PDB file of C-alpha atoms in Angstrom:
ATOM      1  CA  MET A   1      26.437  47.237  16.040  1.00 58.00           C
ATOM      2  CA  ASN A   2      27.678  44.058  14.408  1.00 70.00           C
ATOM      3  CA  ILE A   3      29.720  45.124  11.395  1.00 71.00           C
ATOM      4  CA  HIS A   4      28.875  41.946   9.523  1.00 67.00           C
ATOM      5  CA  SER A   5      25.132  42.650   9.736  1.00 71.00           C
ATOM      6  CA  ILE A   6      25.301  46.182   8.334  1.00 79.00           C
ATOM      7  CA  ASP A   7      23.071  46.856   5.348  1.00 83.00           C
ATOM      8  CA  LYS A   8      25.723  47.479   2.691  1.00 84.00           C
ATOM      9  CA  ASP A   9      23.196  48.595   0.084  1.00 87.00           C
ATOM     10  CA  LYS A  10      21.921  51.265   2.469  1.00 89.00           C
ATOM     11  CA  ILE A  11      25.448  52.569   3.112  1.00 91.00           C
ATOM     12  CA  LEU A  12      26.247  52.513  -0.595  1.00 91.00           C
ATOM     13  CA  ASN A  13      23.095  54.529  -1.366  1.00 91.00           C
ATOM     14  CA  ILE A  14      23.910  57.095   1.347  1.00 91.00           C
ATOM     15  CA  VAL A  15      27.403  57.553  -0.077  1.00 93.00           C
ATOM     16  CA  LYS A  16      26.065  57.762  -3.646  1.00 93.00           C
ATOM     17  CA  GLN A  17      23.568  60.457  -2.601  1.00 91.00           C
ATOM     18  CA  ASN A  18      26.226  62.476  -0.754  1.00 88.00           C
ATOM     19  CA  THR A  19      28.987  62.398  -3.360  1.00 88.00           C
ATOM     20  CA  GLY A  20      29.200  63.403  -6.982  1.00 86.00           C
ATOM     21  CA  LYS A  21      29.579  60.894  -9.807  1.00 92.00           C
ATOM     22  CA  SER A  22      33.381  61.054  -9.989  1.00 92.00           C
ATOM     23  CA  ARG A  23      33.792  60.898  -6.186  1.00 94.00           C
ATOM     24  CA  PHE A  24      31.462  57.893  -6.015  1.00 95.00           C
ATOM     25  CA  GLU A  25      33.402  56.124  -8.783  1.00 96.00           C
ATOM     26  CA  HIS A  26      36.661  56.870  -6.909  1.00 96.00           C
ATOM     27  CA  THR A  27      35.093  55.424  -3.756  1.00 96.00           C
ATOM     28  CA  LEU A  28      34.159  52.213  -5.557  1.00 97.00           C
ATOM     29  CA  ARG A  29      37.704  51.883  -6.925  1.00 97.00           C
ATOM     30  CA  VAL A  30      39.135  52.433  -3.429  1.00 98.00           C
ATOM     31  CA  ALA A  31      36.822  49.719  -2.094  1.00 97.00           C
ATOM     32  CA  ASP A  32      37.911  47.364  -4.890  1.00 97.00           C
ATOM     33  CA  LEU A  33      41.645  47.786  -4.235  1.00 98.00           C
ATOM     34  CA  ALA A  34      41.165  47.818  -0.463  1.00 98.00           C
ATOM     35  CA  THR A  35      39.204  44.560  -0.613  1.00 98.00           C
ATOM     36  CA  LYS A  36      41.957  42.893  -2.656  1.00 98.00           C
ATOM     37  CA  LEU A  37      44.569  44.110  -0.165  1.00 98.00           C
ATOM     38  CA  ALA A  38      42.425  42.928   2.760  1.00 98.00           C
ATOM     39  CA  ILE A  39      42.225  39.438   1.292  1.00 98.00           C
ATOM     40  CA  HIS A  40      45.988  39.453   0.688  1.00 98.00           C
ATOM     41  CA  TYR A  41      46.812  40.627   4.240  1.00 98.00           C
ATOM     42  CA  ASP A  42      44.056  38.561   5.905  1.00 98.00           C
ATOM     43  CA  VAL A  43      42.106  41.589   7.164  1.00 98.00           C
ATOM     44  CA  ASP A  44      38.334  41.480   7.677  1.00 96.00           C
ATOM     45  CA  VAL A  45      36.837  42.192   4.236  1.00 96.00           C
ATOM     46  CA  ASP A  46      33.545  43.600   5.585  1.00 95.00           C
ATOM     47  CA  LYS A  47      35.348  46.085   7.831  1.00 96.00           C
ATOM     48  CA  THR A  48      37.643  47.049   4.976  1.00 97.00           C
ATOM     49  CA  TRP A  49      34.772  47.580   2.541  1.00 97.00           C
ATOM     50  CA  ILE A  50      32.843  49.729   5.036  1.00 96.00           C
ATOM     51  CA  ALA A  51      35.889  51.910   5.777  1.00 98.00           C
ATOM     52  CA  ALA A  52      36.632  52.294   2.060  1.00 98.00           C
ATOM     53  CA  ILE A  53      33.054  53.168   1.129  1.00 97.00           C
ATOM     54  CA  LEU A  54      32.740  55.745   3.924  1.00 97.00           C
ATOM     55  CA  HIS A  55      36.205  57.328   3.705  1.00 97.00           C
ATOM     56  CA  ASP A  56      35.100  60.323   1.583  1.00 95.00           C
ATOM     57  CA  LEU A  57      31.521  60.605   2.861  1.00 94.00           C
ATOM     58  CA  GLU A  58      31.978  64.292   3.780  1.00 94.00           C
ATOM     59  CA  LYS A  59      34.309  65.302   0.938  1.00 92.00           C
ATOM     60  CA  ASN A  60      31.703  67.040  -1.247  1.00 91.00           C
ATOM     61  CA  ILE A  61      30.089  69.353   1.299  1.00 92.00           C
ATOM     62  CA  SER A  62      30.449  73.121   1.069  1.00 92.00           C
ATOM     63  CA  LEU A  63      33.198  74.862   3.007  1.00 93.00           C
ATOM     64  CA  GLU A  64      30.540  76.577   5.125  1.00 95.00           C
ATOM     65  CA  GLU A  65      28.923  73.265   6.077  1.00 94.00           C
ATOM     66  CA  ASN A  66      32.352  71.742   6.627  1.00 94.00           C
ATOM     67  CA  ASP A  67      33.347  74.471   9.074  1.00 95.00           C
ATOM     68  CA  MET A  68      29.977  74.327  10.828  1.00 95.00           C
ATOM     69  CA  LEU A  69      30.378  70.553  11.341  1.00 95.00           C
ATOM     70  CA  VAL A  70      33.974  70.961  12.542  1.00 95.00           C
ATOM     71  CA  ARG A  71      32.713  73.344  15.232  1.00 96.00           C
ATOM     72  CA  MET A  72      29.622  71.262  16.020  1.00 94.00           C
ATOM     73  CA  TYR A  73      31.695  68.121  16.596  1.00 94.00           C
ATOM     74  CA  GLY A  74      34.345  70.030  18.546  1.00 94.00           C
ATOM     75  CA  LEU A  75      37.186  69.163  16.199  1.00 93.00           C
ATOM     76  CA  ASP A  76      40.489  71.015  16.289  1.00 92.00           C
ATOM     77  CA  GLU A  77      40.398  74.571  14.897  1.00 91.00           C
ATOM     78  CA  LYS A  78      43.121  73.609  12.397  1.00 91.00           C
ATOM     79  CA  TYR A  79      40.362  71.939  10.379  1.00 92.00           C
ATOM     80  CA  ILE A  80      38.458  75.201   9.828  1.00 93.00           C
ATOM     81  CA  GLY A  81      38.796  76.121   6.156  1.00 92.00           C
ATOM     82  CA  ASN A  82      40.820  72.980   5.425  1.00 92.00           C
ATOM     83  CA  GLN A  83      38.624  70.364   3.766  1.00 91.00           C
ATOM     84  CA  ASN A  84      41.640  68.354   2.642  1.00 89.00           C
ATOM     85  CA  LEU A  85      42.255  67.447   6.288  1.00 91.00           C
ATOM     86  CA  SER A  86      38.813  67.845   7.830  1.00 94.00           C
ATOM     87  CA  HIS A  87      36.770  65.655   5.472  1.00 95.00           C
ATOM     88  CA  SER A  88      38.329  62.480   6.877  1.00 96.00           C
ATOM     89  CA  LYS A  89      37.689  63.451  10.500  1.00 97.00           C
ATOM     90  CA  LEU A  90      34.115  64.481   9.660  1.00 96.00           C
ATOM     91  CA  ALA A  91      33.470  61.252   7.729  1.00 96.00           C
ATOM     92  CA  ALA A  92      34.529  59.285  10.820  1.00 97.00           C
ATOM     93  CA  VAL A  93      32.288  61.173  13.263  1.00 96.00           C
ATOM     94  CA  VAL A  94      29.313  61.179  10.879  1.00 95.00           C
ATOM     95  CA  SER A  95      29.795  57.426  10.283  1.00 95.00           C
ATOM     96  CA  ARG A  96      29.774  56.931  14.047  1.00 95.00           C
ATOM     97  CA  ASP A  97      26.965  59.308  14.995  1.00 93.00           C
ATOM     98  CA  LYS A  98      24.596  59.005  12.041  1.00 91.00           C
ATOM     99  CA  LEU A  99      25.303  55.530  10.679  1.00 92.00           C
ATOM    100  CA  GLY A 100      26.048  53.739  13.949  1.00 91.00           C
ATOM    101  CA  ILE A 101      29.523  52.537  12.979  1.00 94.00           C
ATOM    102  CA  ASN A 102      31.233  51.947  16.304  1.00 93.00           C
ATOM    103  CA  ASP A 103      34.216  49.823  15.282  1.00 96.00           C
ATOM    104  CA  GLU A 104      37.286  51.819  16.335  1.00 97.00           C
ATOM    105  CA  ASP A 105      39.511  50.340  13.629  1.00 97.00           C
ATOM    106  CA  ILE A 106      37.051  51.342  10.888  1.00 97.00           C
ATOM    107  CA  LEU A 107      36.660  54.834  12.346  1.00 98.00           C
ATOM    108  CA  ASN A 108      40.444  55.287  12.575  1.00 98.00           C
ATOM    109  CA  ALA A 109      40.910  54.052   9.006  1.00 98.00           C
ATOM    110  CA  ILE A 110      38.427  56.693   7.857  1.00 98.00           C
ATOM    111  CA  ALA A 111      39.756  59.472  10.112  1.00 97.00           C
ATOM    112  CA  PHE A 112      43.423  59.033   9.160  1.00 97.00           C
ATOM    113  CA  HIS A 113      43.171  58.130   5.473  1.00 97.00           C
ATOM    114  CA  THR A 114      44.532  61.541   4.436  1.00 95.00           C
ATOM    115  CA  THR A 115      47.389  61.916   6.922  1.00 96.00           C
ATOM    116  CA  GLY A 116      48.277  58.492   8.221  1.00 97.00           C
ATOM    117  CA  ARG A 117      49.337  58.234  11.854  1.00 97.00           C
ATOM    118  CA  ALA A 118      51.890  56.447  13.997  1.00 97.00           C
ATOM    119  CA  ASN A 119      51.182  52.769  14.638  1.00 96.00           C
ATOM    120  CA  MET A 120      48.483  52.391  11.986  1.00 98.00           C
ATOM    121  CA  SER A 121      46.628  49.086  11.955  1.00 98.00           C
ATOM    122  CA  MET A 122      46.758  47.026   8.774  1.00 98.00           C
ATOM    123  CA  LEU A 123      43.216  48.219   7.971  1.00 98.00           C
ATOM    124  CA  GLU A 124      44.342  51.842   8.310  1.00 98.00           C
ATOM    125  CA  LYS A 125      47.313  51.212   6.006  1.00 98.00           C
ATOM    126  CA  ILE A 126      45.077  49.518   3.457  1.00 98.00           C
ATOM    127  CA  ILE A 127      42.628  52.436   3.269  1.00 98.00           C
ATOM    128  CA  PHE A 128      45.483  54.980   3.220  1.00 98.00           C
ATOM    129  CA  VAL A 129      47.178  53.176   0.322  1.00 98.00           C
ATOM    130  CA  ALA A 130      44.007  52.285  -1.603  1.00 98.00           C
ATOM    131  CA  ASP A 131      42.837  55.908  -1.543  1.00 97.00           C
ATOM    132  CA  THR A 132      46.162  57.098  -2.899  1.00 96.00           C
ATOM    133  CA  CYS A 133      46.752  54.611  -5.680  1.00 95.00           C
ATOM    134  CA  GLU A 134      43.390  53.165  -6.776  1.00 95.00           C
ATOM    135  CA  GLU A 135      43.025  52.380 -10.504  1.00 93.00           C
ATOM    136  CA  GLY A 136      41.786  55.875 -11.373  1.00 93.00           C
ATOM    137  CA  ARG A 137      44.956  57.563 -10.093  1.00 94.00           C
ATOM    138  CA  THR A 138      47.085  58.491 -13.071  1.00 89.00           C
ATOM    139  CA  TYR A 139      50.293  59.924 -11.594  1.00 89.00           C
ATOM    140  CA  LYS A 140      53.345  58.039 -12.854  1.00 90.00           C
ATOM    141  CA  GLU A 141      54.024  55.974  -9.695  1.00 91.00           C
ATOM    142  CA  ALA A 142      50.425  54.841  -9.118  1.00 92.00           C
ATOM    143  CA  ALA A 143      50.623  51.500 -10.948  1.00 93.00           C
ATOM    144  CA  MET A 144      53.943  50.637  -9.303  1.00 95.00           C
ATOM    145  CA  LEU A 145      52.530  51.494  -5.857  1.00 95.00           C
ATOM    146  CA  ARG A 146      49.451  49.315  -6.445  1.00 95.00           C
ATOM    147  CA  GLU A 147      51.719  46.398  -7.299  1.00 95.00           C
ATOM    148  CA  LYS A 148      54.178  47.010  -4.442  1.00 97.00           C
ATOM    149  CA  ALA A 149      51.327  47.322  -1.925  1.00 97.00           C
ATOM    150  CA  PHE A 150      50.883  43.546  -2.182  1.00 97.00           C
ATOM    151  CA  GLU A 151      54.588  43.015  -1.423  1.00 96.00           C
ATOM    152  CA  ASN A 152      55.396  45.572   1.281  1.00 96.00           C
ATOM    153  CA  ILE A 153      52.594  47.883   2.364  1.00 97.00           C
ATOM    154  CA  ASP A 154      54.827  49.676   4.892  1.00 97.00           C
ATOM    155  CA  ALA A 155      57.276  50.670   2.140  1.00 96.00           C
ATOM    156  CA  VAL A 156      54.374  52.006   0.065  1.00 97.00           C
ATOM    157  CA  CYS A 157      53.061  53.966   3.063  1.00 97.00           C
ATOM    158  CA  ILE A 158      56.532  55.499   3.551  1.00 97.00           C
ATOM    159  CA  PHE A 159      56.720  56.455  -0.128  1.00 96.00           C
ATOM    160  CA  ILE A 160      53.273  58.082  -0.014  1.00 96.00           C
ATOM    161  CA  LEU A 161      53.960  59.891   3.274  1.00 97.00           C
ATOM    162  CA  GLU A 162      57.284  61.260   1.987  1.00 96.00           C
ATOM    163  CA  PHE A 163      55.623  62.407  -1.235  1.00 94.00           C
ATOM    164  CA  LEU A 164      52.766  63.996   0.742  1.00 93.00           C
ATOM    165  CA  LYS A 165      55.173  65.773   3.109  1.00 95.00           C
ATOM    166  CA  GLU A 166      57.303  67.097   0.248  1.00 95.00           C
ATOM    167  CA  SER A 167      54.262  68.268  -1.751  1.00 93.00           C
ATOM    168  CA  ILE A 168      52.821  70.135   1.239  1.00 93.00           C
ATOM    169  CA  GLU A 169      56.172  71.731   2.091  1.00 95.00           C
ATOM    170  CA  ASN A 170      56.655  72.793  -1.553  1.00 95.00           C
ATOM    171  CA  LYS A 171      53.330  74.643  -1.341  1.00 93.00           C
ATOM    172  CA  GLY A 172      54.619  76.495   1.733  1.00 92.00           C
ATOM    173  CA  LEU A 173      52.043  74.821   3.966  1.00 89.00           C
ATOM    174  CA  GLU A 174      52.462  73.147   7.331  1.00 90.00           C
ATOM    175  CA  VAL A 175      52.600  69.346   7.302  1.00 94.00           C
ATOM    176  CA  ASP A 176      50.092  67.762   9.665  1.00 95.00           C
ATOM    177  CA  GLU A 177      51.704  66.345  12.798  1.00 95.00           C
ATOM    178  CA  ASP A 178      50.027  62.958  12.220  1.00 96.00           C
ATOM    179  CA  THR A 179      51.830  62.656   8.876  1.00 96.00           C
ATOM    180  CA  ILE A 180      55.184  63.474  10.468  1.00 96.00           C
ATOM    181  CA  ARG A 181      54.600  60.966  13.268  1.00 97.00           C
ATOM    182  CA  ALA A 182      53.448  58.271  10.821  1.00 97.00           C
ATOM    183  CA  LEU A 183      56.554  58.694   8.695  1.00 96.00           C
ATOM    184  CA  ARG A 184      58.873  58.671  11.716  1.00 96.00           C
ATOM    185  CA  TYR A 185      57.152  55.599  13.162  1.00 96.00           C
ATOM    186  CA  LEU A 186      57.320  53.571   9.936  1.00 96.00           C
ATOM    187  CA  LYS A 187      60.968  54.504   9.286  1.00 94.00           C
ATOM    188  CA  GLU A 188      61.975  53.564  12.839  1.00 92.00           C
ATOM    189  CA  LYS A 189      60.053  50.303  12.504  1.00 84.00           C
ATOM    190  CA  ARG A 190      62.114  49.398   9.424  1.00 73.00           C
ATOM    191  CA  VAL A 191      65.462  49.780  11.216  1.00 57.00           C
TER     192      VAL A 191
END
């Protein structure tokens, strides 16, 4: 499928029907920031918009449906009962299988927007950052991160990954291996 010929209105309507009002508004804000970052970093705007619009496609499903889809698609058992991690993987496979999105960079940007991963493409970094610090995010560093993302997106990714890792550890939970690898990769890249 040619990404540039995708019916954007159709995708937008599917997302609107599958998410609640606040999730849909968040999605639009992610798409807005992601598009601005894409223009700044010379990344394909259509691909960026599609990844941003679809990133939370499966976020509002019930835990039962989530777990059923995790099993149906043969995803890792670690995603059972964990919608924080699984919704991104499910959004990627549903985008591929039901919407015909076959661009690997878009699918990876969707699949890893919650954890990051080693050697992320610029599109992946953009979606990861835009999801975390779009205009509706009100934590104290959000505005600074939005601004810094236009200066050094890798530094912003490191900040977010460190914050994510610390928050998960403080809750006594296990940090996803993709997050650990992403952080290690970006820190080694800086040296």
